Coordinates of C-alpha atoms and ligand atoms in Angstrom, one line a residue:
M1 CA -48.3 39.4 -81.0
M2 CA -46.2 37.9 -79.6
R3 CA -48.5 35.1 -77.6
C4 CA -49.3 34.4 -81.0
F5 CA -45.7 33.4 -82.0
T6 CA -45.3 31.5 -78.8
L7 CA -48.5 29.2 -79.1
L8 CA -47.6 28.8 -83.3
L9 CA -44.1 27.6 -81.4
L10 CA -45.7 25.6 -78.9
L11 CA -47.8 23.8 -81.2
L12 CA -45.8 22.8 -83.4
L13 CA -43.9 21.5 -80.9
L14 CA -46.2 19.1 -80.2
L15 CA -46.6 18.4 -83.5
D16 CA -43.5 17.6 -84.0
T17 CA -43.2 15.3 -81.0
P18 CA -44.9 12.3 -82.7
S19 CA -43.3 11.8 -85.7
S20 CA -39.8 12.0 -84.3
T21 CA -40.8 9.7 -82.3
Y22 CA -42.1 7.5 -84.9
S23 CA -38.8 8.4 -87.1
S24 CA -36.8 6.4 -84.5
V25 CA -38.4 3.2 -84.7
L26 CA -38.1 3.2 -88.9
P27 CA -35.9 0.4 -89.0
L28 CA -32.8 1.6 -89.8
C29 CA -30.9 -1.7 -90.6
N30 CA -29.4 -2.3 -94.1
H31 CA -32.0 -5.2 -94.7
H32 CA -28.4 -7.1 -96.5
D33 CA -26.4 -6.8 -93.1
N34 CA -29.9 -7.8 -90.7
S35 CA -29.9 -11.3 -92.5
N36 CA -26.2 -12.2 -92.9
L37 CA -26.6 -11.7 -88.6
L38 CA -29.2 -14.0 -88.4
Q39 CA -27.7 -16.2 -90.4
F40 CA -24.8 -16.1 -88.8
K41 CA -26.9 -16.5 -85.9
N42 CA -28.2 -19.7 -86.3
S43 CA -25.0 -21.2 -87.2
F44 CA -24.3 -21.7 -83.5
S45 CA -25.9 -22.2 -80.0
I46 CA -25.9 -21.1 -77.0
N47 CA -23.8 -23.3 -74.3
P48 CA -22.1 -21.7 -71.3
P49 CA -19.0 -23.3 -70.4
L50 CA -18.1 -26.8 -69.8
Y51 CA -15.2 -25.0 -67.5
N52 CA -16.5 -22.7 -64.6
D53 CA -13.1 -20.9 -64.7
W54 CA -13.0 -21.0 -68.9
W55 CA -13.4 -17.0 -69.0
W56 CA -11.1 -16.0 -67.2
S57 CA -7.8 -15.8 -67.8
A58 CA -4.6 -14.7 -65.1
E59 CA -2.3 -14.1 -67.9
M60 CA -4.5 -11.5 -69.2
G61 CA -6.1 -10.5 -66.0
I62 CA -9.4 -10.7 -67.4
Y63 CA -12.8 -11.2 -66.3
C64 CA -15.2 -12.1 -68.6
S65 CA -18.9 -12.2 -67.6
S66 CA -20.6 -13.7 -70.3
Y67 CA -24.1 -13.7 -71.1
P68 CA -25.7 -14.5 -74.6
K69 CA -25.5 -11.3 -76.2
I70 CA -27.5 -12.9 -79.3
A71 CA -30.5 -14.2 -77.4
S72 CA -32.1 -10.2 -78.0
W73 CA -31.2 -10.7 -82.1
K74 CA -35.2 -11.4 -83.6
N75 CA -36.3 -11.6 -87.2
G76 CA -38.5 -9.2 -87.8
T77 CA -37.0 -6.5 -85.8
D78 CA -33.9 -4.0 -86.2
C79 CA -30.9 -5.1 -86.5
C80 CA -28.8 -1.6 -85.2
E81 CA -31.4 -2.2 -81.9
W82 CA -29.0 -5.7 -81.3
D83 CA -27.0 -6.2 -78.7
G84 CA -23.9 -6.4 -79.5
V85 CA -24.6 -4.3 -82.7
T86 CA -23.3 -0.8 -83.6
C87 CA -25.1 0.7 -86.9
D88 CA -23.7 3.6 -89.3
T89 CA -26.2 6.3 -88.5
T90 CA -26.7 7.6 -91.6
S91 CA -25.9 4.4 -94.3
G92 CA -27.5 2.2 -91.8
H93 CA -24.4 -0.2 -92.4
V94 CA -23.6 -2.3 -89.4
I95 CA -20.2 -1.2 -88.5
G96 CA -20.0 -3.2 -85.0
L97 CA -20.1 -6.1 -83.6
D98 CA -18.9 -6.8 -79.9
L99 CA -19.8 -10.9 -79.4
S100 CA -17.0 -11.1 -77.1
C101 CA -18.6 -13.4 -74.2
S102 CA -21.1 -14.3 -75.4
M103 CA -21.5 -18.2 -75.4
L104 CA -21.8 -18.7 -78.8
E105 CA -20.3 -22.1 -79.3
G106 CA -19.7 -24.4 -82.5
E107 CA -17.8 -24.3 -85.7
F108 CA -17.5 -20.9 -88.5
H109 CA -18.8 -22.2 -91.7
P110 CA -15.9 -21.8 -94.5
N111 CA -18.9 -18.9 -96.1
S112 CA -19.9 -17.9 -93.2
T113 CA -22.0 -14.7 -94.0
L114 CA -20.5 -12.8 -91.5
F115 CA -17.8 -12.7 -94.5
H116 CA -20.4 -10.4 -96.0
V117 CA -21.0 -7.8 -93.7
T118 CA -18.4 -5.7 -95.2
H119 CA -18.5 -2.5 -93.8
L120 CA -17.8 -4.1 -90.5
Q121 CA -14.8 -1.6 -88.6
Q122 CA -14.7 -3.4 -85.4
L123 CA -15.6 -7.0 -85.1
N124 CA -15.4 -9.0 -81.2
L125 CA -15.6 -12.3 -81.2
A126 CA -13.4 -13.0 -77.8
F127 CA -14.2 -15.6 -75.0
N128 CA -16.0 -17.5 -77.0
N129 CA -15.9 -21.3 -78.4
F130 CA -15.6 -22.1 -81.8
S131 CA -14.4 -25.2 -81.4
N132 CA -11.4 -25.5 -83.3
S133 CA -12.5 -24.3 -86.1
P134 CA -9.6 -22.8 -88.6
I135 CA -10.1 -18.8 -89.4
Y136 CA -11.6 -19.1 -93.1
P137 CA -9.5 -16.5 -96.0
G138 CA -14.1 -15.0 -95.7
I139 CA -11.8 -13.0 -92.8
G140 CA -9.9 -11.2 -95.8
N141 CA -13.4 -9.9 -97.0
L142 CA -13.7 -7.1 -94.9
M143 CA -11.9 -5.0 -95.5
S144 CA -12.9 -2.0 -93.5
L145 CA -12.1 -3.4 -90.1
T146 CA -9.7 -1.5 -88.0
H147 CA -10.2 -3.4 -84.3
L148 CA -10.1 -7.3 -85.0
N149 CA -10.1 -9.4 -81.7
L150 CA -10.4 -13.2 -81.6
S151 CA -9.3 -13.9 -78.9
H152 CA -9.2 -17.0 -76.5
S153 CA -12.2 -18.3 -79.0
S154 CA -11.4 -22.0 -79.9
F155 CA -10.3 -21.2 -83.0
S156 CA -7.0 -23.4 -84.9
S157 CA -5.2 -24.3 -87.7
H158 CA -3.4 -21.9 -89.8
I159 CA -4.3 -17.9 -89.8
P160 CA -5.1 -17.2 -94.3
S161 CA -2.9 -15.4 -95.6
T162 CA -6.0 -13.3 -96.6
I163 CA -5.3 -11.9 -93.3
S164 CA -3.7 -9.1 -94.6
H165 CA -5.6 -7.8 -96.6
L166 CA -7.2 -5.5 -93.6
S167 CA -5.4 -3.1 -94.3
K168 CA -7.1 -0.2 -92.1
L169 CA -6.4 -2.6 -88.8
L170 CA -5.3 -1.0 -85.7
S171 CA -5.9 -3.1 -83.5
L172 CA -4.8 -7.0 -83.9
H173 CA -5.8 -9.3 -80.9
L174 CA -5.6 -13.7 -81.7
S175 CA -4.3 -14.5 -78.4
Y176 CA -4.7 -17.9 -76.6
N177 CA -6.5 -19.8 -79.4
Y178 CA -6.3 -23.4 -79.9
E179 CA -2.8 -24.3 -81.9
L180 CA -3.0 -20.7 -84.0
T181 CA -0.4 -20.5 -86.6
L182 CA 0.9 -17.9 -88.3
D183 CA 3.3 -18.7 -91.1
E184 CA 6.5 -16.4 -92.5
S185 CA 4.7 -15.8 -95.1
T186 CA 1.7 -14.4 -94.3
W187 CA 3.4 -12.4 -91.7
S188 CA 5.6 -11.0 -94.5
K189 CA 2.4 -9.8 -96.5
L190 CA 0.7 -8.6 -92.9
I191 CA 2.9 -6.4 -91.8
G192 CA 3.7 -4.9 -95.0
N193 CA 0.0 -4.3 -95.4
T194 CA -1.2 -3.0 -91.7
T195 CA 1.2 0.0 -92.0
N196 CA -0.9 1.4 -89.0
L197 CA -1.3 -1.0 -86.5
E198 CA -0.9 0.8 -83.3
E199 CA -1.9 -3.4 -81.4
L200 CA -0.8 -6.7 -82.4
V201 CA -1.5 -9.1 -79.7
L202 CA -0.3 -13.0 -80.8
D203 CA -0.3 -13.9 -77.4
G204 CA 0.5 -17.9 -77.6
V205 CA 0.1 -18.2 -81.4
D206 CA 3.1 -20.8 -83.2
M207 CA 5.4 -17.9 -84.8
S208 CA 8.2 -20.5 -85.2
S209 CA 8.4 -20.1 -88.7
I210 CA 9.3 -16.9 -88.9
R211 CA 13.1 -15.8 -89.0
E212 CA 15.0 -13.3 -87.5
T213 CA 14.8 -11.3 -90.9
S214 CA 11.1 -11.5 -90.8
L215 CA 10.5 -10.4 -87.6
S216 CA 12.3 -7.2 -88.3
L217 CA 9.9 -6.2 -90.3
L218 CA 8.4 -4.9 -87.3
M219 CA 10.7 -2.0 -87.4
N220 CA 7.6 -0.5 -89.7
F221 CA 6.1 0.4 -87.4
S222 CA 8.0 3.0 -85.1
S223 CA 5.4 5.3 -85.0
S224 CA 2.5 3.7 -84.6
L225 CA 2.7 0.9 -82.2
L226 CA 1.6 1.7 -78.8
I227 CA 1.1 -2.6 -77.4
L228 CA 3.5 -6.0 -79.0
S229 CA 3.2 -9.0 -77.3
L230 CA 4.4 -11.9 -78.1
Y231 CA 4.6 -13.9 -75.3
E232 CA 4.6 -18.0 -75.8
T233 CA 5.7 -17.6 -79.5
G234 CA 8.2 -19.7 -80.3
L235 CA 9.7 -16.8 -81.6
H236 CA 13.7 -17.2 -81.9
G237 CA 17.0 -16.0 -83.1
K238 CA 17.7 -12.3 -82.4
F239 CA 14.8 -9.6 -81.5
P240 CA 15.1 -6.3 -83.3
T241 CA 15.5 -4.3 -79.7
R242 CA 15.5 -1.2 -81.5
I243 CA 12.0 -1.2 -80.5
L244 CA 12.5 -0.6 -77.7
G245 CA 12.8 3.5 -78.8
F246 CA 9.6 3.4 -80.5
P247 CA 8.0 6.7 -79.1
N248 CA 5.0 5.4 -78.6
L249 CA 5.4 2.1 -77.7
E250 CA 3.6 1.2 -74.0
E251 CA 4.2 -2.4 -73.8
L252 CA 6.5 -5.2 -75.1
T253 CA 5.8 -8.3 -73.9
L254 CA 8.4 -11.3 -75.2
N255 CA 8.0 -13.6 -72.3
D256 CA 8.8 -17.4 -72.5
N257 CA 10.7 -17.4 -75.3
E258 CA 13.2 -19.7 -74.4
E259 CA 15.1 -19.2 -78.0
L260 CA 15.0 -15.9 -78.3
K261 CA 18.0 -13.2 -78.1
G262 CA 18.4 -10.2 -77.9
E263 CA 20.6 -6.9 -75.3
L264 CA 19.1 -3.7 -74.2
P265 CA 19.3 -1.0 -75.8
E266 CA 22.2 1.9 -74.4
S267 CA 19.8 4.8 -75.5
N268 CA 17.3 5.6 -77.2
W269 CA 14.6 3.8 -75.0
S270 CA 10.7 4.7 -75.0
S271 CA 9.6 7.0 -72.9
P272 CA 6.0 6.1 -72.6
L273 CA 7.1 1.8 -71.5
T274 CA 5.1 0.9 -68.3
I275 CA 5.2 -2.5 -69.1
L276 CA 8.2 -4.0 -70.5
D277 CA 8.2 -8.2 -69.8
L278 CA 10.8 -10.3 -71.2
S279 CA 10.8 -13.3 -68.3
N280 CA 12.0 -16.3 -69.6
T281 CA 13.8 -16.1 -73.0
A282 CA 17.4 -15.2 -73.4
F283 CA 18.1 -11.7 -73.4
S284 CA 21.2 -11.4 -72.0
G285 CA 24.1 -8.4 -71.3
E286 CA 23.9 -6.4 -68.8
I287 CA 20.9 -3.5 -67.8
P288 CA 22.7 -0.7 -69.2
D289 CA 22.4 3.0 -67.3
S290 CA 20.3 4.3 -69.3
I291 CA 16.8 2.3 -67.7
G292 CA 16.8 5.1 -65.6
H293 CA 14.7 6.7 -68.1
L294 CA 12.0 5.2 -68.0
K295 CA 10.1 7.6 -66.3
S296 CA 7.1 5.5 -66.6
L297 CA 7.9 2.1 -66.2
N298 CA 5.3 0.3 -64.0
Q299 CA 6.1 -4.3 -64.3
L300 CA 9.8 -4.5 -65.5
R301 CA 9.8 -8.5 -65.4
L302 CA 13.5 -9.7 -66.3
E303 CA 13.5 -13.1 -64.6
Y304 CA 15.2 -16.1 -65.7
C305 CA 16.9 -14.3 -68.5
Q306 CA 21.0 -14.3 -69.7
F307 CA 21.4 -10.4 -67.2
D308 CA 25.0 -10.3 -65.8
G309 CA 26.3 -7.9 -64.4
L310 CA 25.8 -4.7 -61.6
N311 CA 22.8 -3.8 -61.2
P312 CA 22.7 0.2 -61.8
V313 CA 21.5 2.6 -60.0
S314 CA 19.3 4.1 -62.4
L315 CA 17.5 1.5 -61.7
W316 CA 16.0 2.6 -58.5
N317 CA 14.9 5.9 -59.7
L318 CA 12.2 4.4 -61.4
T319 CA 9.9 5.4 -58.8
Q320 CA 6.8 4.3 -60.2
L321 CA 7.7 0.6 -60.2
T322 CA 5.0 -1.6 -58.6
H323 CA 6.2 -5.1 -60.4
L324 CA 10.1 -5.7 -60.2
D325 CA 11.4 -9.2 -60.6
L326 CA 14.9 -9.7 -61.8
S327 CA 15.2 -12.9 -60.6
G328 CA 16.9 -16.2 -62.5
N329 CA 20.1 -14.0 -63.8
R330 CA 23.9 -14.0 -62.8
L331 CA 23.1 -10.3 -61.3
H332 CA 25.8 -9.2 -58.8
G333 CA 26.5 -6.7 -56.2
E334 CA 25.0 -5.2 -53.2
I335 CA 21.4 -3.9 -53.4
P336 CA 21.0 -0.1 -51.4
S337 CA 19.5 1.8 -49.5
L338 CA 18.0 3.5 -52.8
L339 CA 15.6 0.4 -53.1
S340 CA 13.7 2.9 -50.6
N341 CA 12.8 4.8 -53.2
L342 CA 10.6 2.0 -54.5
K343 CA 8.4 2.4 -52.6
H344 CA 4.8 1.2 -55.0
L345 CA 6.4 -2.0 -55.1
T346 CA 3.7 -5.2 -54.9
Y347 CA 5.8 -7.6 -55.9
L348 CA 9.9 -7.5 -55.9
D349 CA 11.7 -11.0 -56.4
L350 CA 15.9 -10.8 -56.9
S351 CA 16.2 -13.8 -56.1
D352 CA 18.4 -16.7 -57.7
N353 CA 21.7 -14.3 -58.5
T354 CA 24.7 -13.4 -56.1
F355 CA 23.4 -10.3 -54.4
S356 CA 25.9 -9.9 -51.8
G357 CA 26.0 -7.4 -48.6
H358 CA 23.1 -6.9 -46.2
I359 CA 20.0 -6.1 -47.0
P360 CA 18.9 -2.5 -46.1
D361 CA 17.3 -1.8 -43.4
V362 CA 14.2 0.1 -46.2
F363 CA 11.3 -1.3 -45.4
N364 CA 9.3 1.2 -43.3
N365 CA 7.5 2.9 -46.3
F366 CA 6.8 -0.1 -47.9
T367 CA 3.0 -0.2 -47.3
K368 CA 2.2 -2.3 -50.6
L369 CA 4.0 -5.2 -50.9
N370 CA 2.8 -8.4 -51.1
F371 CA 5.9 -10.9 -52.9
F372 CA 9.0 -10.9 -51.4
R373 CA 11.5 -12.7 -52.1
L374 CA 15.7 -13.2 -51.8
S375 CA 16.7 -16.8 -52.1
S376 CA 19.2 -18.2 -52.5
N377 CA 22.3 -14.9 -53.0
S378 CA 24.8 -14.6 -51.4
L379 CA 22.6 -11.7 -48.6
G380 CA 24.5 -11.7 -44.9
G381 CA 24.3 -10.2 -41.7
Q382 CA 21.1 -9.7 -39.4
L383 CA 17.8 -9.1 -41.0
P384 CA 16.3 -5.6 -40.6
S385 CA 13.8 -4.8 -38.1
S386 CA 11.7 -2.5 -40.2
L387 CA 10.8 -6.0 -42.8
V388 CA 7.8 -6.0 -39.2
D389 CA 6.5 -2.9 -41.8
L390 CA 5.1 -5.1 -44.6
T391 CA 1.9 -5.2 -43.4
Q392 CA 0.9 -6.2 -46.7
L393 CA 2.7 -9.1 -47.2
S394 CA 1.3 -12.5 -48.1
Y395 CA 4.7 -14.3 -49.4
L396 CA 8.4 -13.7 -48.2
S397 CA 10.7 -16.1 -48.6
L398 CA 14.8 -15.4 -47.5
S399 CA 16.5 -18.9 -47.7
S400 CA 19.4 -20.0 -49.0
N401 CA 21.1 -16.7 -47.4
Q402 CA 24.2 -16.1 -45.2
L403 CA 21.6 -14.0 -42.7
I404 CA 22.2 -14.5 -39.1
G405 CA 20.6 -13.4 -35.6
P406 CA 17.0 -13.3 -34.5
I407 CA 14.2 -13.7 -36.6
P408 CA 11.4 -9.8 -35.7
S409 CA 9.0 -10.8 -33.0
K410 CA 6.5 -8.9 -34.8
M411 CA 6.5 -11.7 -38.6
P412 CA 3.6 -12.5 -38.8
H413 CA 3.7 -14.8 -42.0
F414 CA 8.0 -15.6 -41.8
Q415 CA 8.7 -18.9 -43.7
N416 CA 12.6 -19.4 -44.1
Ligands
NAG1 C1 -36.8 -14.0 -91.6 O1 -38.4 -13.8 -91.7 C2 -38.9 -13.5 -93.1 C3 -40.1 -13.2 -92.8 O2 -41.0 -13.8 -92.0 C4 -38.2 -14.7 -94.1 O3 -39.0 -14.6 -95.4 C5 -36.8 -14.8 -93.5 O4 -36.3 -16.7 -93.8 C6 -36.3 -14.6 -92.2 N1 -35.2 -14.4 -91.9 C7 -33.8 -15.5 -91.2 C8 -32.6 -15.1 -91.5 O5 -34.7 -16.5 -90.7
NAG2 C1 -16.7 -25.9 -77.3 O1 -17.3 -27.2 -77.9 C2 -16.9 -28.0 -78.0 C3 -18.1 -28.6 -79.1 O2 -18.5 -28.1 -80.5 C4 -17.3 -28.6 -76.8 O3 -16.5 -30.7 -77.2 C5 -15.8 -28.2 -75.4 O4 -16.2 -29.0 -74.7 C6 -16.4 -26.7 -75.8 N1 -14.9 -26.3 -74.8 C7 -16.0 -25.6 -73.7 C8 -14.8 -25.5 -73.0 O5 -16.9 -25.4 -73.3
NAG3 C1 -18.6 -21.3 -100.6 O1 -18.6 -20.5 -101.9 C2 -18.1 -20.9 -102.7 C3 -18.3 -19.4 -103.8 O2 -19.4 -19.2 -103.5 C4 -18.3 -21.7 -103.3 O3 -17.6 -22.5 -104.1 C5 -18.1 -23.5 -102.2 O4 -18.4 -24.5 -102.6 C6 -18.5 -23.4 -100.6 N1 -18.2 -23.5 -100.0 C7 -18.7 -24.8 -98.7 C8 -18.4 -26.0 -98.0 O5 -19.9 -24.1 -98.5
NAG4 C1 -10.5 -8.2 -76.7 O1 -11.9 -9.3 -76.1 C2 -11.7 -9.4 -74.8 C3 -13.1 -9.7 -73.7 O2 -13.4 -8.7 -74.7 C4 -11.9 -7.3 -74.4 O3 -11.3 -8.7 -73.1 C5 -9.9 -7.2 -74.7 O4 -9.8 -6.0 -74.4 C6 -10.3 -7.6 -75.7 N1 -8.5 -6.4 -77.0 C7 -9.3 -5.4 -77.4 C8 -8.2 -4.8 -78.5 O5 -10.7 -5.2 -77.5
NAG5 C1 -2.7 -5.0 -99.4 O1 -4.1 -4.3 -98.7 C2 -5.6 -3.6 -100.1 C3 -6.5 -3.1 -99.5 O2 -6.7 -3.2 -98.0 C4 -5.7 -4.9 -100.5 O3 -6.1 -4.6 -102.0 C5 -4.2 -6.0 -101.1 O4 -4.4 -7.2 -101.5 C6 -2.9 -6.1 -99.9 N1 -2.1 -6.9 -100.1 C7 -1.7 -8.2 -99.9 C8 -0.5 -8.8 -100.4 O5 -2.7 -8.5 -98.7
NAG6 C1 9.5 -1.8 -94.2 O1 10.3 0.2 -94.6 C2 11.0 0.2 -95.7 C3 11.7 1.7 -95.6 O2 10.8 2.6 -94.8 C4 10.5 -0.4 -97.0 O3 11.7 0.2 -97.5 C5 10.1 -1.6 -97.1 O4 9.5 -1.9 -98.4 C6 9.5 -1.3 -95.0 N1 9.1 -3.5 -96.0 C7 7.3 -3.7 -95.6 C8 7.3 -5.7 -95.1 O5 6.2 -2.8 -95.5
NAG7 C1 18.8 7.1 -81.2 O1 17.7 7.5 -82.4 C2 18.3 8.8 -82.5 C3 17.3 9.3 -83.5 O2 16.3 8.4 -84.3 C4 19.4 8.3 -83.7 O3 20.0 9.1 -84.8 C5 20.8 7.1 -82.8 O4 21.4 6.8 -84.2 C6 20.2 6.1 -82.7 N1 21.2 5.9 -81.2 C7 21.5 4.6 -81.4 C8 22.2 4.8 -80.4 O5 20.5 4.0 -81.6
NAG8 C1 17.6 9.9 -59.8 O1 16.7 11.0 -60.2 C2 17.7 12.0 -59.7 C3 16.1 13.1 -60.0 O2 15.6 12.9 -60.3 C4 18.7 12.2 -60.6 O3 18.8 14.2 -60.0 C5 19.4 11.6 -60.2 O4 20.2 11.4 -61.2 C6 19.3 10.1 -61.2 N1 20.2 8.9 -61.1 C7 20.8 8.0 -62.1 C8 21.2 7.4 -61.5 O5 20.1 8.2 -63.2
NAG9 C1 9.1 7.5 -45.0 O1 8.2 8.3 -45.2 C2 9.1 9.3 -45.0 C3 7.9 10.5 -44.9 O2 7.6 10.3 -47.0 C4 10.0 10.1 -44.6 O3 10.4 10.7 -43.7 C5 10.8 8.8 -44.3 O4 12.4 8.7 -45.0 C6 11.1 7.4 -45.2 N1 11.4 6.0 -45.1 C7 12.4 5.4 -45.3 C8 13.3 4.4 -44.9 O5 12.7 5.7 -46.6

């Protein structure tokens, strides 16, 4: 009996194998999505970028190794099998499209069939060349989108107000395009409707029409926001620095907005913060003692702002720092030997301030320091002998101080 049952089971298994293989090749893809995607494909050509370095964006630290994903898209095949396409496994609707770094070139059509693929939840067209075409209002049809990435793709003109229809967005990246503009009314509607936004990355977008009152609408994201990056956006007025107290904030990047003002908060810092970049802004005031609460901080970039006063002692407690740049401010006082706590530093720039006293002799354990600049301060005394232990150093500048005495003999890369 038992043997008979086993045999039956074996037979069933054998019989079942071909049919399950068969079902996996049945077309799954929704046929509307299939033909909309094919027409979308046919509206572009595949062209390697004109410049070799075009895919490299140093600011983003991204290297995009591109290949033409749409080459695998053929009429008569199942779109759920195509490169870059993700389908809902029950309905067969296309819910994800990742054509980043795909060598697409050509203008978007205002009625692009892509705008009919309305079940899309994730759309990534970053690192292509859409030849300065606008982002058309049709983008607002894609109301299921949670992730939209149109960075570095040569879009231009005004971001359409229909972008505010995308109320489910968690992540919006529109960085490094060609003259994209975000109007104040579109901004207000977007911020008003996308209440769960976690990542907002608009580097290089012209946001200069946005006034202080509309900028402060960002305060409505208090519990969701993880990443806010608004590098070189022409923002001005006072930034709502209470954002630095959002409980989940990991990154705030506001650099190169020369007319953006603000002060660092006295308390209520977001403890998960790893990147704070306010360089080349009009932020001013003192660096508060409470900055020592940022135990996770990796990068503190406050260069060329208007900070003044003494560095708080707590600053030297930020042991996770890898990048510390306070250059070009009006900071003074001594550089304490507590600097020795910051052993993970690869980049240290305190130049162009009025720091005084001696350079502390604490560099024995700085095994990763690559860039080190203390030039244009009021430092005196001799060079510390532990400088010779900076084996990874590729840049050192101590010029324009009142240093005296010999240069340590083993310094390989010394420049004065
Ligand atoms: C795909 O092929 C079918 C049948 O050959 C044709 O009718 C249809 O227009 C084609 N679709 C596209 C987008 O080329
Ligand atoms: C982008 O495409 C346009 C033509 O549509 C071309 O003139 C331009 O050189 C391309 N840019 C790059 C970086 O390849
Ligand atoms: C886009 O579609 C709308 C309505 O279907 C139509 O009125 C308009 O002329 C189309 N635009 C272009 C540029 O084809
Ligand atoms: C946007 O796309 C680029 C290129 O693939 C990628 O490096 C970046 O992380 C993307 N951003 C998001 C939020 O997916
Ligand atoms: C907000 O989102 C909803 C749902 O997507 C949409 O119907 C509505 O028009 C949007 N409101 C604005 C002001 O964009
Ligand atoms: C922001 O939040 C406040 C209070 O929570 C609310 O009154 C206001 O309508 C919100 N603004 C937008 C644009 O959603
Ligand atoms: C810090 O946050 C708490 C709770 O969110 C709030 O009551 C307090 O007023 C804040 N303090 C400052 C100085 O912003
Ligand atoms: C620095 O950290 C140590 C140990 O965590 C702590 O005892 C000390 O109070 C901190 N100092 C400052 C100035 O925050
Ligand atoms: C370097 O590290 C060693 C071992 O952790 C420690 O004993 C020494 O005091 C450190 N030197 C400096 C200058 O911090």
